[in-house]
Amino acid sequence: MQMVFVLEVRVDAWLEAGGRVKVPRPASCPECGHGWVIFDGFYPRHTRRGRVWIQRVWCASDICEQRSHSLLPDVLVSGRVDLASVIGWALQAWAAGVGHRPIAAQLGVPAATVRGWLRRAAARGGRVAARLVEVARAADPVGRDPPAGGGIVTLVGAALSAAQAWSALSGEPVEPWRFAVAHTAGRLLG
Ligand SMILES: [Zn+2]
């Protein structure tokens, strides 16, 4: 199982350190809720901007014994080599009417990669959006639902409104795609 932590250092600094930055120890296990987890080494993870090391934590409960969980920064999307901000930017551009080829050219990634994100978001975005709508509701019970109109448009709408609702509540800026990663355990694309 994986859990997500909010990266406190700049993304460039995190990449430069190969992911070996101070990671907050989780208060409890994401799988069983046990309150005692310990750090348990690192494993390598490939990103388009270089290799990073991902912290594992080990849970001492009877349920989780011998199993460790991954602790992912909120900039990584499950199963993808590109960062959340990049993938989110592509989804927003597509929702605004830009085609996948110009998006790929702008981001400097293969067109097939962008098409992969878009297909996945079209298929699963509705479900991810439903989770983000719940998160938005917790901050703003009278907020509007994201637009219907397909997985990608709905996902983009839900991510933006969840970030806006929490930003309004906290008085702090909230980056929509990192926030979405944090609230979907890294499964931004389902
Ligand atoms: Zn556990």
Short mmCIF file of N, CA and C in Angstrom, two decimals, residues 50-190:
data_model
loop_
_atom_site.label_atom_id
_atom_site.label_comp_id
_atom_site.label_asym_id
_atom_site.label_seq_id
_atom_site.Cartn_x
_atom_site.Cartn_y
_atom_site.Cartn_z
N GLY A 50 14.85 12.17 -13.60
CA GLY A 50 15.91 11.48 -12.87
C GLY A 50 15.37 10.50 -11.85
N ARG A 51 16.30 9.72 -11.30
CA ARG A 51 15.89 8.71 -10.34
C ARG A 51 15.73 9.33 -8.94
N VAL A 52 14.70 8.89 -8.25
CA VAL A 52 14.52 9.33 -6.86
C VAL A 52 14.36 8.10 -5.99
N TRP A 53 14.71 8.24 -4.73
CA TRP A 53 14.56 7.15 -3.78
C TRP A 53 13.29 7.38 -2.97
N ILE A 54 12.50 6.33 -2.85
CA ILE A 54 11.23 6.40 -2.14
C ILE A 54 11.38 5.70 -0.78
N GLN A 55 10.94 6.41 0.24
CA GLN A 55 11.03 5.87 1.60
C GLN A 55 9.96 4.79 1.82
N ARG A 56 10.39 3.71 2.43
CA ARG A 56 9.41 2.71 2.88
C ARG A 56 9.19 2.85 4.38
N VAL A 57 8.00 2.50 4.83
CA VAL A 57 7.77 2.40 6.27
C VAL A 57 7.27 0.99 6.57
N TRP A 58 7.60 0.53 7.75
CA TRP A 58 7.25 -0.80 8.16
C TRP A 58 6.29 -0.70 9.33
N CYS A 59 5.23 -1.51 9.25
CA CYS A 59 4.21 -1.45 10.29
C CYS A 59 4.36 -2.66 11.21
N ALA A 60 4.31 -2.39 12.50
CA ALA A 60 4.57 -3.44 13.50
C ALA A 60 3.31 -4.17 13.95
N SER A 61 2.17 -3.88 13.38
CA SER A 61 0.95 -4.51 13.87
C SER A 61 0.85 -5.96 13.43
N ASP A 62 -0.03 -6.72 14.07
CA ASP A 62 -0.24 -8.13 13.69
C ASP A 62 -0.79 -8.22 12.27
N ILE A 63 -1.58 -7.24 11.88
CA ILE A 63 -2.19 -7.28 10.55
C ILE A 63 -1.13 -7.09 9.46
N CYS A 64 -0.24 -6.15 9.68
CA CYS A 64 0.72 -5.78 8.63
C CYS A 64 2.10 -6.40 8.80
N GLU A 65 2.31 -7.23 9.79
CA GLU A 65 3.66 -7.69 10.10
C GLU A 65 4.40 -8.18 8.85
N GLN A 66 5.68 -7.83 8.77
CA GLN A 66 6.54 -8.20 7.64
C GLN A 66 6.21 -7.42 6.37
N ARG A 67 5.29 -6.48 6.44
CA ARG A 67 4.98 -5.74 5.22
C ARG A 67 5.37 -4.29 5.37
N SER A 68 5.88 -3.73 4.29
CA SER A 68 6.17 -2.31 4.35
C SER A 68 5.30 -1.58 3.34
N HIS A 69 5.16 -0.29 3.55
CA HIS A 69 4.34 0.55 2.69
C HIS A 69 5.22 1.67 2.13
N SER A 70 4.85 2.20 0.98
CA SER A 70 5.63 3.28 0.37
C SER A 70 5.12 4.63 0.82
N LEU A 71 6.06 5.55 0.94
CA LEU A 71 5.73 6.91 1.34
C LEU A 71 6.11 7.83 0.17
N LEU A 72 5.10 8.20 -0.60
CA LEU A 72 5.36 8.95 -1.83
C LEU A 72 5.11 10.44 -1.64
N PRO A 73 6.00 11.28 -2.19
CA PRO A 73 5.73 12.73 -2.13
C PRO A 73 4.54 13.06 -3.03
N ASP A 74 3.87 14.16 -2.71
CA ASP A 74 2.65 14.52 -3.44
C ASP A 74 2.90 15.02 -4.86
N VAL A 75 4.15 14.94 -5.31
CA VAL A 75 4.45 15.36 -6.69
C VAL A 75 4.46 14.19 -7.66
N LEU A 76 4.37 12.96 -7.14
CA LEU A 76 4.44 11.77 -7.99
C LEU A 76 3.06 11.17 -8.22
N VAL A 77 2.82 10.75 -9.44
CA VAL A 77 1.55 10.09 -9.78
C VAL A 77 1.84 8.60 -9.96
N SER A 78 1.01 7.80 -9.36
CA SER A 78 1.17 6.35 -9.40
C SER A 78 1.36 5.83 -10.84
N GLY A 79 2.42 5.09 -11.06
CA GLY A 79 2.63 4.44 -12.35
C GLY A 79 3.10 5.36 -13.48
N ARG A 80 3.42 6.62 -13.17
CA ARG A 80 3.81 7.58 -14.23
C ARG A 80 5.20 8.13 -13.93
N VAL A 81 5.95 8.44 -14.99
CA VAL A 81 7.29 8.99 -14.78
C VAL A 81 7.26 10.53 -14.72
N ASP A 82 6.13 11.12 -15.14
CA ASP A 82 6.04 12.58 -15.10
C ASP A 82 5.36 13.05 -13.81
N LEU A 83 5.66 14.28 -13.45
CA LEU A 83 5.19 14.79 -12.17
C LEU A 83 3.72 15.24 -12.25
N ALA A 84 3.10 15.32 -11.08
CA ALA A 84 1.67 15.65 -11.00
C ALA A 84 1.36 16.98 -11.68
N SER A 85 2.24 17.98 -11.50
CA SER A 85 1.98 19.30 -12.08
C SER A 85 1.96 19.22 -13.61
N VAL A 86 2.82 18.37 -14.17
CA VAL A 86 2.91 18.22 -15.63
C VAL A 86 1.66 17.53 -16.17
N ILE A 87 1.29 16.43 -15.53
CA ILE A 87 0.11 15.68 -15.98
C ILE A 87 -1.16 16.54 -15.80
N GLY A 88 -1.23 17.23 -14.68
CA GLY A 88 -2.37 18.10 -14.43
C GLY A 88 -2.47 19.22 -15.45
N TRP A 89 -1.31 19.77 -15.79
CA TRP A 89 -1.28 20.84 -16.81
C TRP A 89 -1.86 20.31 -18.12
N ALA A 90 -1.47 19.10 -18.50
CA ALA A 90 -1.96 18.49 -19.74
C ALA A 90 -3.47 18.29 -19.68
N LEU A 91 -3.97 17.82 -18.56
CA LEU A 91 -5.41 17.60 -18.44
C LEU A 91 -6.17 18.92 -18.56
N GLN A 92 -5.63 19.95 -17.92
CA GLN A 92 -6.28 21.27 -17.99
C GLN A 92 -6.26 21.81 -19.42
N ALA A 93 -5.12 21.64 -20.09
CA ALA A 93 -5.01 22.13 -21.47
C ALA A 93 -6.01 21.40 -22.37
N TRP A 94 -6.10 20.08 -22.19
CA TRP A 94 -7.03 19.30 -23.02
C TRP A 94 -8.47 19.75 -22.74
N ALA A 95 -8.79 19.96 -21.47
CA ALA A 95 -10.15 20.39 -21.11
C ALA A 95 -10.45 21.76 -21.71
N ALA A 96 -9.39 22.55 -21.95
CA ALA A 96 -9.57 23.88 -22.54
C ALA A 96 -9.55 23.83 -24.07
N GLY A 97 -9.46 22.62 -24.64
CA GLY A 97 -9.59 22.48 -26.08
C GLY A 97 -8.30 22.27 -26.85
N VAL A 98 -7.17 22.13 -26.16
CA VAL A 98 -5.89 21.91 -26.85
C VAL A 98 -5.74 20.41 -27.16
N GLY A 99 -5.22 20.10 -28.33
CA GLY A 99 -5.05 18.70 -28.72
C GLY A 99 -3.84 18.05 -28.07
N HIS A 100 -3.78 16.72 -28.13
CA HIS A 100 -2.70 16.05 -27.41
C HIS A 100 -1.32 16.31 -28.01
N ARG A 101 -1.26 16.55 -29.33
CA ARG A 101 0.06 16.79 -29.93
C ARG A 101 0.67 18.13 -29.50
N PRO A 102 -0.10 19.23 -29.61
CA PRO A 102 0.47 20.50 -29.10
C PRO A 102 0.79 20.44 -27.60
N ILE A 103 0.00 19.71 -26.84
CA ILE A 103 0.29 19.58 -25.40
C ILE A 103 1.65 18.89 -25.22
N ALA A 104 1.84 17.80 -25.98
CA ALA A 104 3.09 17.04 -25.87
C ALA A 104 4.28 17.91 -26.28
N ALA A 105 4.10 18.69 -27.36
CA ALA A 105 5.19 19.54 -27.83
C ALA A 105 5.54 20.58 -26.77
N GLN A 106 4.51 21.15 -26.17
CA GLN A 106 4.73 22.17 -25.15
C GLN A 106 5.48 21.60 -23.94
N LEU A 107 5.12 20.38 -23.56
CA LEU A 107 5.71 19.77 -22.37
C LEU A 107 7.02 19.05 -22.65
N GLY A 108 7.31 18.80 -23.96
CA GLY A 108 8.52 18.06 -24.29
C GLY A 108 8.44 16.59 -23.91
N VAL A 109 7.25 16.02 -24.02
CA VAL A 109 7.10 14.58 -23.76
C VAL A 109 6.50 13.93 -25.01
N PRO A 110 6.65 12.62 -25.18
CA PRO A 110 6.08 11.98 -26.37
C PRO A 110 4.56 12.13 -26.44
N ALA A 111 4.06 12.29 -27.68
CA ALA A 111 2.61 12.43 -27.86
C ALA A 111 1.87 11.21 -27.32
N ALA A 112 2.49 10.03 -27.47
CA ALA A 112 1.84 8.80 -26.99
C ALA A 112 1.67 8.82 -25.47
N THR A 113 2.61 9.46 -24.79
CA THR A 113 2.52 9.57 -23.34
C THR A 113 1.31 10.40 -22.94
N VAL A 114 1.17 11.55 -23.62
CA VAL A 114 0.03 12.42 -23.32
C VAL A 114 -1.28 11.70 -23.63
N ARG A 115 -1.29 10.99 -24.79
CA ARG A 115 -2.50 10.25 -25.15
C ARG A 115 -2.83 9.21 -24.08
N GLY A 116 -1.79 8.60 -23.52
CA GLY A 116 -1.99 7.62 -22.44
C GLY A 116 -2.66 8.25 -21.22
N TRP A 117 -2.18 9.43 -20.82
CA TRP A 117 -2.81 10.11 -19.67
C TRP A 117 -4.27 10.42 -19.96
N LEU A 118 -4.49 10.94 -21.18
CA LEU A 118 -5.85 11.39 -21.53
C LEU A 118 -6.82 10.22 -21.58
N ARG A 119 -6.37 9.11 -22.15
CA ARG A 119 -7.24 7.92 -22.22
C ARG A 119 -7.60 7.44 -20.84
N ARG A 120 -6.58 7.39 -20.01
CA ARG A 120 -6.78 6.90 -18.65
C ARG A 120 -7.72 7.84 -17.87
N ALA A 121 -7.47 9.15 -18.00
CA ALA A 121 -8.31 10.12 -17.29
C ALA A 121 -9.74 10.09 -17.83
N ALA A 122 -9.88 9.85 -19.14
CA ALA A 122 -11.23 9.78 -19.71
C ALA A 122 -11.98 8.58 -19.16
N ALA A 123 -11.25 7.48 -18.97
CA ALA A 123 -11.90 6.25 -18.49
C ALA A 123 -12.18 6.29 -16.99
N ARG A 124 -11.26 6.85 -16.23
CA ARG A 124 -11.37 6.74 -14.77
C ARG A 124 -11.55 8.06 -14.05
N GLY A 125 -11.51 9.17 -14.80
CA GLY A 125 -11.56 10.48 -14.18
C GLY A 125 -12.82 10.73 -13.36
N GLY A 126 -13.92 10.15 -13.81
CA GLY A 126 -15.17 10.35 -13.09
C GLY A 126 -15.10 9.84 -11.67
N ARG A 127 -14.47 8.68 -11.51
CA ARG A 127 -14.37 8.09 -10.18
C ARG A 127 -13.42 8.89 -9.29
N VAL A 128 -12.30 9.33 -9.88
CA VAL A 128 -11.34 10.15 -9.12
C VAL A 128 -12.02 11.47 -8.73
N ALA A 129 -12.78 12.03 -9.68
CA ALA A 129 -13.48 13.29 -9.42
C ALA A 129 -14.44 13.15 -8.25
N ALA A 130 -15.12 12.01 -8.17
CA ALA A 130 -16.09 11.80 -7.09
C ALA A 130 -15.41 11.90 -5.73
N ARG A 131 -14.20 11.35 -5.65
CA ARG A 131 -13.43 11.43 -4.40
C ARG A 131 -13.08 12.89 -4.09
N LEU A 132 -12.66 13.63 -5.14
CA LEU A 132 -12.26 15.03 -4.93
C LEU A 132 -13.46 15.91 -4.60
N VAL A 133 -14.62 15.56 -5.11
CA VAL A 133 -15.84 16.30 -4.76
C VAL A 133 -16.13 16.14 -3.26
N GLU A 134 -15.93 14.93 -2.75
CA GLU A 134 -16.09 14.71 -1.30
C GLU A 134 -15.14 15.59 -0.50
N VAL A 135 -13.90 15.67 -0.98
CA VAL A 135 -12.89 16.48 -0.30
C VAL A 135 -13.30 17.95 -0.33
N ALA A 136 -13.80 18.40 -1.48
CA ALA A 136 -14.25 19.79 -1.61
C ALA A 136 -15.42 20.07 -0.68
N ARG A 137 -16.34 19.12 -0.61
CA ARG A 137 -17.53 19.26 0.25
C ARG A 137 -17.15 19.43 1.72
N ALA A 138 -16.07 18.76 2.11
CA ALA A 138 -15.65 18.85 3.51
C ALA A 138 -15.25 20.28 3.85
N ALA A 139 -14.74 21.02 2.86
CA ALA A 139 -14.32 22.40 3.11
C ALA A 139 -15.44 23.38 2.80
N ASP A 140 -16.29 23.02 1.86
CA ASP A 140 -17.33 23.93 1.39
C ASP A 140 -18.61 23.14 1.08
N PRO A 141 -19.46 22.96 2.08
CA PRO A 141 -20.64 22.11 1.91
C PRO A 141 -21.63 22.63 0.86
N VAL A 142 -21.56 23.90 0.51
CA VAL A 142 -22.52 24.41 -0.48
C VAL A 142 -21.89 24.64 -1.85
N GLY A 143 -20.67 24.16 -2.04
CA GLY A 143 -20.00 24.34 -3.33
C GLY A 143 -20.74 23.64 -4.46
N ARG A 144 -20.45 24.08 -5.68
CA ARG A 144 -21.10 23.47 -6.85
C ARG A 144 -20.39 22.19 -7.26
N ASP A 145 -21.13 21.31 -7.90
CA ASP A 145 -20.52 20.10 -8.44
C ASP A 145 -19.69 20.48 -9.66
N PRO A 146 -18.64 19.69 -9.95
CA PRO A 146 -17.87 19.96 -11.17
C PRO A 146 -18.74 19.68 -12.39
N PRO A 147 -18.38 20.28 -13.54
CA PRO A 147 -19.19 20.08 -14.74
C PRO A 147 -19.23 18.62 -15.14
N ALA A 148 -20.38 18.16 -15.59
CA ALA A 148 -20.43 16.85 -16.22
C ALA A 148 -19.78 17.01 -17.59
N GLY A 149 -19.64 16.00 -18.38
CA GLY A 149 -19.07 16.20 -19.71
C GLY A 149 -17.90 15.30 -19.95
N GLY A 150 -17.76 14.28 -19.16
CA GLY A 150 -16.70 13.32 -19.45
C GLY A 150 -15.66 13.30 -18.38
N GLY A 151 -14.90 12.23 -18.35
CA GLY A 151 -13.93 12.00 -17.30
C GLY A 151 -12.93 13.12 -17.12
N ILE A 152 -12.36 13.61 -18.22
CA ILE A 152 -11.27 14.58 -18.08
C ILE A 152 -11.80 15.92 -17.59
N VAL A 153 -12.86 16.41 -18.24
CA VAL A 153 -13.41 17.71 -17.86
C VAL A 153 -13.91 17.67 -16.41
N THR A 154 -14.54 16.57 -16.05
CA THR A 154 -15.06 16.43 -14.70
C THR A 154 -13.92 16.36 -13.68
N LEU A 155 -12.87 15.63 -14.03
CA LEU A 155 -11.72 15.52 -13.14
C LEU A 155 -11.04 16.87 -12.94
N VAL A 156 -10.84 17.60 -14.03
CA VAL A 156 -10.21 18.92 -13.94
C VAL A 156 -11.07 19.84 -13.07
N GLY A 157 -12.37 19.84 -13.32
CA GLY A 157 -13.27 20.69 -12.53
C GLY A 157 -13.23 20.33 -11.05
N ALA A 158 -13.22 19.05 -10.77
CA ALA A 158 -13.22 18.60 -9.37
C ALA A 158 -11.91 18.95 -8.68
N ALA A 159 -10.79 18.78 -9.39
CA ALA A 159 -9.48 19.09 -8.79
C ALA A 159 -9.38 20.58 -8.50
N LEU A 160 -9.85 21.41 -9.45
CA LEU A 160 -9.75 22.86 -9.25
C LEU A 160 -10.68 23.31 -8.12
N SER A 161 -11.89 22.75 -8.08
CA SER A 161 -12.78 23.23 -7.00
C SER A 161 -12.36 22.73 -5.63
N ALA A 162 -11.79 21.51 -5.55
CA ALA A 162 -11.32 21.03 -4.25
C ALA A 162 -10.19 21.94 -3.74
N ALA A 163 -9.26 22.28 -4.64
CA ALA A 163 -8.14 23.15 -4.24
C ALA A 163 -8.64 24.53 -3.82
N GLN A 164 -9.60 25.04 -4.60
CA GLN A 164 -10.14 26.37 -4.30
C GLN A 164 -10.86 26.38 -2.94
N ALA A 165 -11.65 25.34 -2.70
CA ALA A 165 -12.40 25.27 -1.44
C ALA A 165 -11.45 25.22 -0.24
N TRP A 166 -10.38 24.43 -0.36
CA TRP A 166 -9.44 24.31 0.77
C TRP A 166 -8.55 25.53 0.90
N SER A 167 -8.29 26.18 -0.22
CA SER A 167 -7.52 27.41 -0.16
C SER A 167 -8.33 28.50 0.54
N ALA A 168 -9.62 28.57 0.20
CA ALA A 168 -10.49 29.57 0.83
C ALA A 168 -10.60 29.32 2.33
N LEU A 169 -10.66 28.05 2.71
CA LEU A 169 -10.81 27.71 4.12
C LEU A 169 -9.52 27.99 4.90
N SER A 170 -8.38 27.65 4.29
CA SER A 170 -7.11 27.75 5.02
C SER A 170 -6.46 29.12 4.87
N GLY A 171 -6.86 29.87 3.83
CA GLY A 171 -6.21 31.15 3.57
C GLY A 171 -4.83 31.00 2.96
N GLU A 172 -4.48 29.77 2.56
CA GLU A 172 -3.17 29.50 1.94
C GLU A 172 -3.40 29.05 0.51
N PRO A 173 -2.44 29.34 -0.39
CA PRO A 173 -2.59 28.80 -1.74
C PRO A 173 -2.50 27.27 -1.73
N VAL A 174 -3.30 26.64 -2.56
CA VAL A 174 -3.28 25.18 -2.66
C VAL A 174 -3.05 24.82 -4.12
N GLU A 175 -2.01 24.04 -4.39
CA GLU A 175 -1.71 23.62 -5.76
C GLU A 175 -2.63 22.45 -6.10
N PRO A 176 -3.53 22.64 -7.10
CA PRO A 176 -4.60 21.65 -7.32
C PRO A 176 -4.12 20.22 -7.54
N TRP A 177 -3.05 20.03 -8.32
CA TRP A 177 -2.70 18.66 -8.72
C TRP A 177 -1.96 17.93 -7.64
N ARG A 178 -1.15 18.64 -6.89
CA ARG A 178 -0.50 18.00 -5.74
C ARG A 178 -1.54 17.69 -4.67
N PHE A 179 -2.45 18.61 -4.50
CA PHE A 179 -3.53 18.39 -3.54
C PHE A 179 -4.35 17.16 -3.94
N ALA A 180 -4.63 17.04 -5.24
CA ALA A 180 -5.40 15.89 -5.74
C ALA A 180 -4.64 14.59 -5.51
N VAL A 181 -3.33 14.62 -5.75
CA VAL A 181 -2.51 13.43 -5.49
C VAL A 181 -2.59 13.03 -4.02
N ALA A 182 -2.46 14.03 -3.15
CA ALA A 182 -2.48 13.75 -1.72
C ALA A 182 -3.80 13.11 -1.29
N HIS A 183 -4.88 13.47 -1.96
CA HIS A 183 -6.19 12.98 -1.54
C HIS A 183 -6.68 11.76 -2.33
N THR A 184 -5.81 11.27 -3.22
CA THR A 184 -6.18 10.05 -3.96
C THR A 184 -5.08 9.00 -3.78
N ALA A 185 -4.24 9.17 -2.76
CA ALA A 185 -3.12 8.25 -2.49
C ALA A 185 -2.26 8.04 -3.74
N GLY A 186 -2.09 9.11 -4.51
CA GLY A 186 -1.21 9.05 -5.67
C GLY A 186 -1.91 8.61 -6.96
N ARG A 187 -3.16 8.17 -6.84
CA ARG A 187 -3.85 7.62 -8.02
C ARG A 187 -4.66 8.71 -8.73
N LEU A 188 -3.95 9.71 -9.19
CA LEU A 188 -4.58 10.82 -9.88
C LEU A 188 -5.30 10.37 -11.14
N LEU A 189 -4.77 9.35 -11.79
CA LEU A 189 -5.39 8.83 -13.01
C LEU A 189 -6.15 7.53 -12.73
N GLY A 190 -6.55 7.35 -11.52
CA GLY A 190 -7.38 6.17 -11.16
C GLY A 190 -6.54 4.96 -10.84
#
